[in-house]
Short mmCIF file of C-alpha atoms and ligand atoms in Angstrom, two decimals:
data_model
loop_
_atom_site.label_atom_id
_atom_site.label_comp_id
_atom_site.label_asym_id
_atom_site.label_seq_id
_atom_site.Cartn_x
_atom_site.Cartn_y
_atom_site.Cartn_z
CA MET A 7 -1.52 -19.22 26.29
CA THR A 8 1.24 -21.06 28.15
CA ALA A 9 3.00 -18.72 30.42
CA ILE A 10 6.76 -18.67 29.80
CA PRO A 11 8.67 -17.44 32.83
CA ASN A 12 10.72 -14.25 32.26
CA LYS A 13 9.46 -13.98 28.68
CA VAL A 14 10.04 -10.61 27.07
CA CYS A 15 9.44 -9.30 23.55
CA ILE A 16 12.39 -8.44 21.35
CA THR A 17 11.26 -4.80 21.34
CA ASP A 18 11.66 -4.80 25.12
CA LEU A 19 15.26 -5.96 25.13
CA LYS A 20 16.41 -2.38 25.50
CA ASN A 21 14.93 -2.31 28.99
CA ASN A 22 16.54 -5.60 30.02
CA VAL A 23 20.25 -5.12 29.32
CA GLY A 24 22.31 -7.27 31.72
CA LYS A 25 19.31 -9.32 32.78
CA GLU A 26 18.47 -12.94 32.02
CA VAL A 27 15.29 -13.21 29.95
CA THR A 28 13.55 -15.67 27.65
CA LEU A 29 12.54 -15.01 24.07
CA ALA A 30 9.89 -17.07 22.36
CA GLY A 31 9.64 -17.12 18.57
CA TRP A 32 10.71 -18.73 15.33
CA LEU A 33 14.12 -19.40 13.86
CA TYR A 34 14.58 -16.90 11.08
CA ASN A 35 18.12 -17.75 10.08
CA SER A 36 21.15 -19.44 11.55
CA ARG A 37 24.80 -20.01 10.95
CA SER A 38 27.38 -21.96 12.84
CA SER A 39 31.14 -22.01 13.07
CA GLY A 40 31.46 -25.21 15.10
CA LYS A 41 31.91 -23.73 18.54
CA LEU A 42 29.60 -20.74 18.06
CA GLN A 43 26.10 -20.55 16.63
CA PHE A 44 24.37 -17.37 15.57
CA LEU A 45 20.62 -17.84 15.60
CA ILE A 46 18.38 -15.07 14.38
CA LEU A 47 15.11 -15.31 16.25
CA ARG A 48 11.96 -13.45 15.25
CA ASP A 49 9.08 -13.08 17.64
CA GLY A 50 6.59 -10.82 15.84
CA THR A 51 7.98 -7.68 17.38
CA GLY A 52 11.48 -7.81 15.80
CA LEU A 53 14.63 -9.81 15.15
CA CYS A 54 17.37 -10.70 17.64
CA GLN A 55 20.69 -12.42 17.15
CA CYS A 56 21.13 -15.07 19.79
CA VAL A 57 24.68 -16.31 20.34
CA VAL A 58 25.10 -19.89 21.45
CA GLU A 59 28.54 -20.88 22.73
CA LYS A 60 29.53 -24.52 23.09
CA GLY A 61 29.92 -25.47 26.75
CA LYS A 62 27.45 -22.73 27.91
CA ILE A 63 24.45 -25.02 27.29
CA SER A 64 24.07 -28.81 27.31
CA ASP A 65 25.73 -30.60 24.42
CA GLU A 66 22.39 -32.15 23.56
CA LEU A 67 20.66 -28.76 23.12
CA PHE A 68 23.70 -27.37 21.26
CA ASP A 69 23.45 -30.25 18.80
CA LYS A 70 19.72 -29.89 18.34
CA LEU A 71 19.99 -26.11 17.73
CA GLU A 72 22.75 -26.69 15.21
CA HIS A 73 20.47 -28.84 13.08
CA LEU A 74 17.24 -26.89 13.67
CA GLY A 75 15.35 -25.96 10.50
CA GLN A 76 14.31 -22.44 9.51
CA GLU A 77 10.96 -21.42 11.07
CA SER A 78 11.09 -23.97 13.89
CA SER A 79 9.48 -22.54 17.03
CA LEU A 80 11.54 -22.34 20.21
CA THR A 81 12.37 -20.42 23.31
CA LEU A 82 15.84 -19.16 24.08
CA THR A 83 16.96 -17.96 27.50
CA GLY A 84 20.00 -15.79 27.99
CA THR A 85 21.58 -12.54 29.06
CA VAL A 86 20.79 -9.41 27.12
CA ARG A 87 23.66 -7.25 25.90
CA ALA A 88 23.79 -4.17 23.76
CA GLU A 89 25.51 -4.85 20.46
CA GLN A 90 25.43 -2.05 17.92
CA ARG A 91 26.43 -4.33 15.05
CA SER A 92 23.59 -6.77 15.65
CA VAL A 93 20.18 -6.54 14.07
CA GLY A 94 18.00 -4.43 16.40
CA GLY A 95 20.99 -3.36 18.49
CA TYR A 96 20.81 -6.10 21.16
CA GLU A 97 21.98 -9.70 21.45
CA LEU A 98 21.15 -12.68 23.63
CA ALA A 99 24.04 -14.70 25.10
CA VAL A 100 22.21 -18.00 25.32
CA THR A 101 22.21 -20.05 28.51
CA GLY A 102 19.31 -22.38 27.72
CA GLY A 103 16.28 -23.03 25.58
CA GLU A 104 13.61 -25.36 24.48
CA ILE A 105 12.51 -26.41 21.02
CA ILE A 106 8.69 -26.19 20.81
CA SER A 107 8.10 -27.53 17.30
CA PRO A 108 10.82 -28.27 14.77
CA ALA A 109 10.19 -27.28 11.12
CA ILE A 110 11.71 -29.35 8.37
CA ASP A 111 12.33 -28.06 4.84
CA TYR A 112 10.51 -24.71 5.19
CA PRO A 113 9.65 -23.89 1.56
CA ILE A 114 10.65 -20.21 1.65
CA THR A 115 14.37 -19.85 2.08
CA PRO A 116 16.31 -16.60 2.47
CA LYS A 117 16.99 -16.94 -1.27
CA SER A 118 14.61 -15.14 -3.60
CA HIS A 119 11.53 -16.78 -5.06
CA GLY A 120 9.19 -15.84 -7.90
CA VAL A 121 6.04 -13.87 -7.38
CA ASP A 122 3.65 -16.73 -8.08
CA PHE A 123 5.43 -19.06 -5.70
CA LEU A 124 5.29 -16.43 -2.93
CA LEU A 125 1.58 -15.75 -3.53
CA LYS A 126 0.78 -19.46 -3.36
CA ASN A 127 2.67 -19.54 -0.08
CA ARG A 128 1.23 -16.27 1.22
CA HIS A 129 0.30 -17.99 4.51
CA LEU A 130 4.00 -18.51 5.10
CA HIS A 131 5.34 -15.52 3.19
CA LEU A 132 3.64 -13.21 5.73
CA ARG A 133 6.50 -14.17 8.06
CA SER A 134 9.14 -12.55 5.75
CA GLN A 135 10.75 -9.34 6.86
CA ARG A 136 9.34 -7.38 3.95
CA GLN A 137 5.74 -8.48 4.51
CA TRP A 138 6.11 -7.97 8.24
CA CYS A 139 7.37 -4.40 7.77
CA ILE A 140 4.54 -3.61 5.35
CA GLY A 141 1.99 -5.13 7.75
CA LYS A 142 3.25 -3.00 10.65
CA ILE A 143 3.08 0.18 8.51
CA ARG A 144 -0.44 -0.70 7.25
CA HIS A 145 -1.45 -1.07 10.90
CA THR A 146 -0.18 2.45 11.67
CA VAL A 147 -1.91 3.84 8.58
CA ILE A 148 -5.26 2.37 9.66
CA ASP A 149 -4.80 3.56 13.24
CA ALA A 150 -3.97 7.07 11.95
CA ILE A 151 -7.04 7.07 9.71
CA ARG A 152 -9.40 6.35 12.59
CA ARG A 153 -7.54 8.70 14.93
CA PHE A 154 -7.63 11.62 12.53
CA PHE A 155 -11.38 11.47 11.94
CA ASN A 156 -12.27 10.59 15.53
CA ASP A 157 -10.22 13.52 16.80
CA ASN A 158 -11.68 15.97 14.28
CA GLY A 159 -15.35 15.70 15.05
CA PHE A 160 -16.32 13.03 12.52
CA THR A 161 -18.82 10.28 13.41
CA LEU A 162 -18.21 6.76 12.12
CA ILE A 163 -21.10 5.38 10.04
CA ASP A 164 -20.92 1.75 8.93
CA THR A 165 -22.37 1.68 5.42
CA PRO A 166 -23.66 -1.59 3.98
CA ILE A 167 -21.58 -4.11 2.00
CA LEU A 168 -24.64 -5.45 0.21
CA THR A 169 -26.00 -2.50 -1.81
CA THR A 170 -28.97 -1.81 -4.03
CA ILE A 171 -27.44 0.92 -6.23
CA ALA A 172 -24.20 1.57 -8.05
CA GLY A 173 -22.04 4.38 -6.70
CA GLU A 174 -19.37 4.35 -9.36
CA ASP A 175 -19.33 2.82 -12.82
CA THR A 176 -21.81 0.01 -13.44
CA GLN A 177 -19.16 -2.11 -15.26
CA SER A 178 -17.31 -2.96 -12.05
CA LEU A 179 -20.15 -4.34 -9.91
CA PHE A 180 -19.99 -7.75 -8.29
CA GLU A 181 -23.50 -9.15 -8.36
CA VAL A 182 -24.84 -11.18 -5.43
CA ASP A 183 -27.95 -13.31 -5.55
CA TYR A 184 -29.82 -12.05 -2.49
CA PHE A 185 -32.71 -14.53 -2.07
CA GLY A 186 -33.53 -14.11 -5.75
CA GLN A 187 -33.00 -10.32 -5.82
CA PRO A 188 -29.80 -9.06 -7.48
CA LEU A 189 -27.73 -6.93 -5.10
CA HIS A 190 -24.11 -5.72 -5.39
CA LEU A 191 -21.06 -5.77 -3.23
CA THR A 192 -20.27 -2.16 -2.27
CA GLN A 193 -18.06 -0.07 -4.58
CA THR A 194 -18.25 2.91 -2.24
CA GLY A 195 -20.16 3.88 0.90
CA GLN A 196 -20.48 7.45 -0.34
CA LEU A 197 -24.16 7.62 -1.33
CA TYR A 198 -25.26 6.19 2.02
CA LEU A 199 -22.76 8.46 3.74
CA GLU A 200 -24.22 11.50 2.12
CA SER A 201 -27.53 10.78 3.84
CA ALA A 202 -25.73 10.35 7.17
CA ALA A 203 -23.89 13.67 6.66
CA MET A 204 -27.29 15.40 6.63
CA SER A 205 -27.86 13.97 10.12
CA PHE A 206 -24.38 14.19 11.74
CA GLY A 207 -22.63 16.88 9.70
CA LYS A 208 -19.21 15.21 9.49
CA VAL A 209 -19.09 11.45 8.99
CA TYR A 210 -16.80 8.71 7.66
CA CYS A 211 -17.00 5.07 6.74
CA PHE A 212 -14.19 2.63 6.55
CA GLY A 213 -14.31 -0.89 5.22
CA PRO A 214 -13.70 -3.35 2.45
CA THR A 215 -14.72 -2.20 -1.02
CA PHE A 216 -15.25 -4.34 -4.12
CA ARG A 217 -14.66 -3.61 -7.78
CA ALA A 218 -14.95 -6.18 -10.55
CA GLU A 219 -12.14 -4.37 -12.35
CA LYS A 220 -11.01 -6.18 -15.45
CA SER A 221 -7.64 -4.70 -14.81
CA LYS A 222 -4.45 -6.57 -13.94
CA THR A 223 -2.37 -3.52 -13.17
CA ARG A 224 -0.21 -3.10 -10.12
CA ARG A 225 -2.70 -0.54 -8.84
CA HIS A 226 -5.88 -2.62 -8.91
CA LEU A 227 -7.35 -5.11 -6.51
CA THR A 228 -10.85 -6.47 -6.62
CA GLU A 229 -11.18 -6.18 -2.85
CA PHE A 230 -9.52 -3.22 -1.15
CA TRP A 231 -10.00 -1.03 1.90
CA MET A 232 -11.25 2.48 1.48
CA VAL A 233 -11.95 5.24 4.02
CA GLU A 234 -14.47 7.85 3.02
CA PRO A 235 -15.24 11.11 4.87
CA GLU A 236 -18.30 13.17 3.94
CA VAL A 237 -18.88 16.75 5.10
CA ALA A 238 -21.95 18.93 5.03
CA PHE A 239 -21.43 22.62 4.15
CA ALA A 240 -18.17 21.91 2.34
CA ASP A 241 -16.72 23.49 -0.77
CA LEU A 242 -13.86 22.32 -3.03
CA ASN A 243 -11.21 24.26 -1.15
CA SER A 244 -12.19 22.99 2.27
CA LEU A 245 -12.16 19.41 0.97
CA LEU A 246 -8.71 19.86 -0.48
CA GLU A 247 -7.48 21.16 2.87
CA LEU A 248 -9.10 18.27 4.71
CA ALA A 249 -7.40 15.75 2.35
CA GLU A 250 -3.95 17.30 2.65
CA ASN A 251 -4.11 17.56 6.42
CA PHE A 252 -5.33 13.97 6.61
CA VAL A 253 -2.61 12.54 4.36
CA SER A 254 0.08 14.58 6.12
CA PHE A 255 -1.16 13.23 9.47
CA ILE A 256 -0.95 9.61 8.23
CA VAL A 257 2.63 10.18 6.97
CA ALA A 258 3.69 11.80 10.27
CA GLN A 259 2.28 8.86 12.25
CA VAL A 260 4.17 6.37 10.06
CA LEU A 261 7.39 8.39 10.47
CA GLN A 262 6.90 8.48 14.24
CA ASN A 263 5.99 4.81 14.71
CA ASN A 264 7.70 2.90 11.93
CA LYS A 265 11.20 4.37 11.38
CA SER A 266 12.94 1.02 11.61
CA GLN A 267 10.52 -0.70 9.16
CA LEU A 268 10.92 2.21 6.73
CA GLU A 269 14.69 1.77 7.00
CA THR A 270 14.48 -1.98 6.44
CA LEU A 271 12.37 -1.38 3.37
CA GLY A 272 14.81 1.17 2.03
CA VAL A 273 12.21 3.94 1.89
CA ASN A 274 13.37 7.49 1.18
CA ILE A 275 12.61 8.95 4.63
CA PRO A 276 13.61 12.59 3.88
CA ALA A 277 11.12 12.53 0.95
CA LEU A 278 8.36 11.48 3.37
CA GLU A 279 9.42 14.15 5.88
CA LYS A 280 8.57 16.72 3.23
CA ILE A 281 4.90 15.64 3.04
CA LYS A 282 3.28 18.62 4.72
CA PRO A 283 0.51 20.93 3.59
CA PRO A 284 0.06 22.64 1.22
CA PHE A 285 0.20 20.06 -1.61
CA TYR A 286 0.40 21.13 -5.24
CA ARG A 287 -2.83 22.03 -6.99
CA LEU A 288 -3.35 21.70 -10.73
CA THR A 289 -6.51 21.73 -12.73
CA TYR A 290 -7.07 18.90 -15.21
CA THR A 291 -6.50 21.36 -18.03
CA GLU A 292 -3.12 22.42 -16.51
CA ALA A 293 -2.18 18.76 -16.04
CA GLY A 294 -2.95 18.20 -19.75
CA ASN A 295 -0.79 21.17 -20.67
CA ILE A 296 2.09 19.65 -18.65
CA LEU A 297 1.67 16.32 -20.40
CA THR A 298 1.88 17.85 -23.83
CA SER A 299 4.72 20.18 -22.94
CA GLN A 300 8.37 19.93 -23.97
CA LYS A 301 9.19 19.82 -20.28
CA ALA A 302 7.44 16.49 -19.90
CA GLN A 303 9.14 15.06 -23.00
CA ASP A 304 12.55 16.21 -21.64
CA PHE A 305 11.73 14.69 -18.29
CA LEU A 306 10.87 11.33 -19.92
CA ALA A 307 13.99 11.46 -22.08
CA ALA A 308 16.16 12.02 -18.97
CA GLN A 309 14.37 9.14 -17.26
CA LEU A 310 15.04 6.85 -20.22
CA ALA A 311 18.77 7.70 -20.11
CA ASP A 312 18.75 6.90 -16.38
CA PHE A 313 17.04 3.55 -16.91
CA GLN A 314 19.59 2.66 -19.58
CA LYS A 315 22.43 3.52 -17.19
CA GLN A 316 20.84 1.35 -14.46
CA LYS A 317 20.54 -1.50 -16.99
CA GLU A 318 24.22 -1.29 -17.89
CA GLN A 319 25.26 -1.29 -14.23
CA MET A 320 23.04 -4.31 -13.51
CA GLU A 321 24.43 -6.20 -16.46
CA THR A 322 27.99 -5.55 -15.37
CA ARG A 323 27.22 -6.77 -11.82
CA LEU A 324 25.41 -9.81 -13.19
CA ALA A 325 28.41 -10.81 -15.25
CA GLU A 326 30.66 -10.34 -12.24
CA LEU A 327 28.54 -12.50 -9.99
CA GLU A 328 28.17 -15.24 -12.61
CA LYS A 329 31.94 -15.35 -12.92
CA GLN A 330 32.41 -15.59 -9.15
CA SER A 331 29.79 -18.27 -8.89
CA ALA A 332 31.37 -20.34 -11.63
CA SER A 333 34.85 -20.09 -10.07
CA GLY A 334 34.15 -23.06 -7.79
CA LYS A 335 36.18 -21.46 -5.00
CA LEU A 336 33.27 -20.37 -2.79
CA LYS A 337 31.93 -21.74 0.46
CA GLN A 338 28.31 -22.89 0.51
CA TRP A 339 27.07 -19.78 2.28
CA GLN A 340 28.86 -17.53 -0.22
CA GLN A 341 27.28 -19.46 -3.08
CA ASP A 342 23.84 -19.04 -1.48
CA LYS A 343 24.41 -15.32 -1.05
CA ILE A 344 25.38 -14.90 -4.71
CA ALA A 345 22.47 -17.03 -5.83
CA ALA A 346 20.07 -14.81 -3.91
CA GLU A 347 21.58 -11.62 -5.37
CA LEU A 348 21.44 -13.12 -8.85
CA ILE A 349 17.72 -13.87 -8.57
CA ASP A 350 17.02 -10.30 -7.34
CA LEU A 351 19.20 -8.77 -10.02
CA ARG A 352 17.54 -10.74 -12.82
CA SER A 353 14.07 -9.66 -11.73
CA GLU A 354 15.24 -6.03 -11.41
CA LEU A 355 16.66 -6.32 -14.92
CA VAL A 356 13.31 -7.56 -16.23
CA GLU A 357 11.70 -4.53 -14.56
CA VAL A 358 14.13 -1.97 -15.93
CA ASN A 359 13.71 -3.52 -19.41
CA THR A 360 9.96 -3.11 -19.12
CA LYS A 361 10.45 0.52 -18.10
CA ILE A 362 12.77 1.12 -21.08
CA GLU A 363 10.16 -0.47 -23.36
CA ASN A 364 7.25 1.52 -21.85
CA ASN A 365 8.99 4.91 -21.73
CA PRO A 366 8.43 5.81 -25.40
CA LYS A 367 4.84 4.52 -25.26
CA HIS A 368 4.15 6.67 -22.25
CA ALA A 369 5.80 9.67 -23.91
CA LYS A 370 3.56 9.15 -26.93
CA LEU A 371 0.40 8.80 -24.83
CA ALA A 372 1.31 11.99 -22.96
CA ALA A 373 1.98 13.93 -26.14
CA GLU A 374 -1.32 12.76 -27.59
CA PHE A 375 -3.31 13.77 -24.50
CA GLN A 376 -6.77 14.93 -25.52
CA TRP A 377 -8.95 17.16 -23.38
CA GLY A 378 -12.04 15.21 -22.33
CA LYS A 379 -10.79 11.79 -21.34
CA ASP A 380 -9.85 10.64 -17.84
CA LEU A 381 -6.12 10.70 -17.16
CA GLY A 382 -4.49 7.34 -17.89
CA GLY A 383 -2.35 5.44 -15.42
CA SER A 384 0.85 6.49 -17.25
CA ASP A 385 -0.30 10.13 -17.34
CA GLU A 386 -0.83 10.08 -13.59
CA THR A 387 2.60 8.52 -13.16
CA ILE A 388 4.31 11.22 -15.20
CA ILE A 389 2.55 14.07 -13.36
CA SER A 390 3.33 12.55 -9.97
CA GLN A 391 6.94 11.81 -10.89
CA MET A 392 7.45 15.43 -11.91
CA HIS A 393 6.51 16.58 -8.38
CA ASP A 394 8.13 16.00 -5.05
CA LYS A 395 4.94 16.29 -3.01
CA PRO A 396 1.41 14.99 -3.65
CA VAL A 397 -0.51 16.78 -6.40
CA PHE A 398 -4.25 17.53 -6.48
CA VAL A 399 -5.69 17.42 -9.97
CA THR A 400 -9.06 19.22 -9.97
CA HIS A 401 -11.87 20.14 -12.37
CA TYR A 402 -12.01 17.10 -14.67
CA PRO A 403 -14.29 17.03 -17.73
CA LYS A 404 -17.82 16.10 -16.69
CA GLU A 405 -17.94 13.21 -19.22
CA ALA A 406 -15.01 11.43 -17.61
CA LYS A 407 -16.50 11.38 -14.13
CA ALA A 408 -19.28 9.95 -11.92
CA PHE A 409 -22.91 11.23 -12.10
CA TYR A 410 -22.94 12.64 -8.56
CA MET A 411 -20.15 15.21 -9.06
CA LYS A 412 -21.24 18.84 -8.97
CA THR A 413 -20.85 20.75 -12.23
CA ASP A 414 -18.75 23.84 -11.91
CA ARG A 415 -21.32 26.66 -12.21
CA SER A 416 -18.71 28.92 -13.87
CA ASN A 417 -17.79 26.29 -16.52
CA ASP A 418 -20.31 23.55 -17.09
CA LYS A 419 -17.86 21.35 -19.03
CA VAL A 420 -16.06 20.43 -15.78
CA VAL A 421 -16.93 19.14 -12.35
CA LEU A 422 -15.79 20.18 -8.88
CA ASN A 423 -13.74 17.08 -8.23
CA TYR A 424 -10.18 16.12 -7.40
CA ASP A 425 -7.76 13.22 -7.49
CA LEU A 426 -4.74 13.23 -5.26
CA LEU A 427 -1.64 11.80 -6.95
CA ALA A 428 1.09 10.46 -4.65
CA PRO A 429 4.63 11.49 -5.54
CA GLU A 430 7.32 9.38 -7.25
CA GLY A 431 4.92 7.75 -9.70
CA PHE A 432 2.56 6.06 -7.23
CA GLY A 433 -0.48 7.66 -8.88
CA GLU A 434 -3.97 8.28 -7.50
CA ILE A 435 -4.53 7.52 -3.86
CA ILE A 436 -7.62 9.75 -3.35
CA GLY A 437 -10.65 10.47 -5.48
CA GLY A 438 -13.21 12.98 -4.25
CA SER A 439 -15.64 15.74 -5.19
CA VAL A 440 -18.26 18.25 -4.22
CA ARG A 441 -21.63 16.52 -4.77
CA GLU A 442 -24.40 17.80 -7.02
CA ASP A 443 -26.83 19.26 -4.51
CA ASP A 444 -29.45 20.58 -6.96
CA TYR A 445 -32.34 18.13 -7.46
CA ASN A 446 -32.97 18.98 -11.12
CA MET A 447 -29.35 19.07 -12.15
CA LEU A 448 -28.72 15.68 -10.48
CA LEU A 449 -31.78 14.12 -12.13
CA LYS A 450 -30.72 15.46 -15.51
CA ARG A 451 -27.22 14.11 -15.11
CA MET A 452 -28.52 10.64 -14.09
CA GLN A 453 -30.80 10.55 -17.14
CA GLU A 454 -27.93 11.57 -19.42
CA MET A 455 -25.86 8.75 -18.01
CA GLY A 456 -28.67 6.16 -18.41
CA LEU A 457 -29.19 5.55 -14.68
CA LYS A 458 -32.70 4.48 -13.52
CA ALA A 459 -33.89 7.41 -11.35
CA GLU A 460 -36.45 5.15 -9.57
CA SER A 461 -33.61 3.23 -7.94
CA TYR A 462 -32.09 6.41 -6.63
CA ASN A 463 -35.25 7.99 -5.17
CA TRP A 464 -33.86 8.03 -1.63
CA TYR A 465 -30.65 9.62 -2.88
CA LEU A 466 -32.63 12.29 -4.75
CA ASP A 467 -34.65 12.94 -1.53
CA LEU A 468 -31.52 14.35 0.07
CA ARG A 469 -31.75 17.17 -2.49
CA LYS A 470 -35.45 17.72 -1.64
CA TYR A 471 -35.29 18.08 2.13
CA GLY A 472 -32.78 20.71 3.19
CA SER A 473 -30.08 20.19 0.56
CA VAL A 474 -26.71 21.77 1.37
CA PRO A 475 -23.38 22.00 -0.43
CA HIS A 476 -21.39 18.95 0.63
CA GLY A 477 -18.67 16.61 -0.48
CA GLY A 478 -15.96 14.18 0.53
CA PHE A 479 -13.43 11.75 -0.78
CA GLY A 480 -12.19 8.16 -0.68
CA LEU A 481 -8.65 7.11 0.14
CA GLY A 482 -7.47 3.63 -0.84
CA VAL A 483 -5.49 2.01 1.98
CA GLU A 484 -3.40 -0.35 -0.16
CA ARG A 485 -2.32 2.35 -2.61
CA THR A 486 -1.38 4.62 0.27
CA VAL A 487 0.63 1.82 1.95
CA ALA A 488 2.33 1.02 -1.42
CA TRP A 489 3.44 4.63 -1.67
CA LEU A 490 4.66 4.83 1.92
CA THR A 491 6.52 1.50 1.78
CA ASN A 492 7.88 2.00 -1.73
CA GLU A 493 6.20 -1.21 -2.79
CA LYS A 494 5.59 -1.48 -6.52
CA HIS A 495 2.54 -3.73 -6.42
CA ILE A 496 -0.40 -3.06 -4.14
CA ARG A 497 -1.06 -6.78 -3.77
CA GLN A 498 1.82 -6.78 -1.28
CA CYS A 499 0.01 -4.23 0.88
CA ILE A 500 -2.86 -6.42 2.10
CA ALA A 501 -2.37 -9.74 3.85
CA PHE A 502 -4.53 -11.84 1.52
CA PRO A 503 -4.93 -10.02 -1.83
CA ARG A 504 -7.70 -10.57 -4.28
CA MET A 505 -6.93 -9.78 -7.89
CA MET A 506 -8.78 -10.34 -11.13
CA ASP A 507 -6.60 -13.24 -12.19
CA LYS A 508 -5.49 -14.53 -8.81
CA VAL A 509 -7.31 -15.52 -5.69
CA ILE A 510 -4.87 -18.01 -4.30
CA ILE A 511 -5.50 -18.64 -0.67
O1 4AD B 612 -11.78 7.38 -7.07
P1 4AD B 612 -12.69 6.37 -6.47
O2 4AD B 612 -13.35 5.42 -7.37
O3 4AD B 612 -13.75 7.24 -5.63
C1 4AD B 612 -14.85 6.80 -5.02
O4 4AD B 612 -15.14 5.61 -4.87
C2 4AD B 612 -15.64 7.87 -4.37
N1 4AD B 612 -17.02 7.41 -4.22
C3 4AD B 612 -15.01 8.25 -3.08
C4 4AD B 612 -15.77 9.34 -2.35
O5 4AD B 612 -15.72 10.44 -2.87
N2 4AD B 612 -16.33 9.09 -1.24
O6 4AD B 612 -11.88 5.52 -5.36
C5 4AD B 612 -11.26 6.19 -4.31
C6 4AD B 612 -9.90 5.54 -4.06
C7 4AD B 612 -8.92 5.66 -5.23
O7 4AD B 612 -8.29 6.91 -5.23
C8 4AD B 612 -7.95 4.54 -4.88
O8 4AD B 612 -7.03 4.93 -3.87
C9 4AD B 612 -8.85 3.47 -4.32
O9 4AD B 612 -10.01 4.13 -3.83
N3 4AD B 612 -9.26 2.51 -5.33
C10 4AD B 612 -8.68 1.27 -5.47
N4 4AD B 612 -7.69 0.71 -4.83
C11 4AD B 612 -7.30 -0.57 -5.19
N5 4AD B 612 -7.88 -1.24 -6.14
C12 4AD B 612 -8.91 -0.68 -6.89
N6 4AD B 612 -9.46 -1.39 -7.84
C13 4AD B 612 -9.34 0.64 -6.55
N7 4AD B 612 -10.30 1.47 -7.01
C14 4AD B 612 -10.20 2.58 -6.28
MG1 MG B 613 -10.78 7.67 -8.92
#
């Protein structure tokens, strides 16, 4: 790294008011009024408005800066001053600088672009404010995950990525040719983790997870990150408590470390401040009763009315902007601003129209809920939207769930499992259960589900040699980040997303 004298980060400007410092970064945006230039610099830690006054620097540099393209790399030297109205609260009164590498015709402009274009340009789009804020929050989430388990007596166990057995449904396995032997990419570390729990007591694994999901929804990736704790001598209640303490800790860490990113993203911070134990607890049967209730239908009808109102407001604004834009009386920067708002507005309109179209379908699906099937995505959305804090849904029908879940001994139609639904329609972020710890019951369940017991001999062994009640859960990082950043699609919550229909770079 070349050492730049007096270089400070934008986040450290607060400690340098009145001093002359140098910032090194990229040109995020600029505007000029002839004698004054306002350059917004980003350096990976934040944004800073740098004010360049003619006469305060050489004419040559002034001229170069005036024509410098977006995303050019440069250093700017100047005096730091507090300026409430400026982004980040500080400004640099520029006294010098150096262009490191000019960028010409950067493809992503401050105007909006379509989703496909941005995915194709993900290597550049990562520099956008939105992606940067999400990346910073994801970093905190991951740090909080490790901190929580490390500070609570859990031992990290790295489970394999190449696996011999299926942990979840066999439909979503990615097969790998391992020197002629078929292996799979891991769907879950859980089964391996169960064996480690019998050695260490409390363990967790954390890593990339793969599902060949033939699902193009906003909640599914084919490669995602999952953290899974597993605890010996645990029952359903203790696992629910662990999960709610864990999720509350993650939220608290994000609130503590990422306030400014949450604000930039327009996240409802007071709603996050409410995320404290205890969370709501519903059984699957109770959730079904809610879905088929008049209350749910009323809730959906009110939502539909709200969507229609939003649609009308958007259409009015759209007409207004189109009129302004056609007037021919605007300066270039005003035209650009309107063009950007129009693109955003049109895509929001498409979204609200989809919601209006889906609402009656979701209402119908909810009303037709039948005991026995897994909850659908729209069912989860409705339940979570009807609650202001996360909701545990427990005791699902045995048939809808994985072979390893322990049957409820007081009702053998259901298992001792739980999903945690994030509020405001974000849906399932955690899936977990108590594990079947009885050798014969587990064997029977595997046979019923058509699994080859020979492949699972080592897993069955755990029920032979000192079996204990135990269980755990898995939390999906991208879904959690999507909820905390109010991001609709989880593909935005990982730097280089992999989806069924799109692996772009
Ligand atoms: O509910 P799941 O399938 O549970 C398990 O894998 C258990 N073996 C975990 C355990 O008990 N140790 O997945 C857990 C979580 C989901 O709640 C979701 O957050 C995330 O993993 N997840 C996905 N995230 C993105 N894309 C997908 N295709 C996902 N599938 C699951
Ligand atoms: Mg699940």
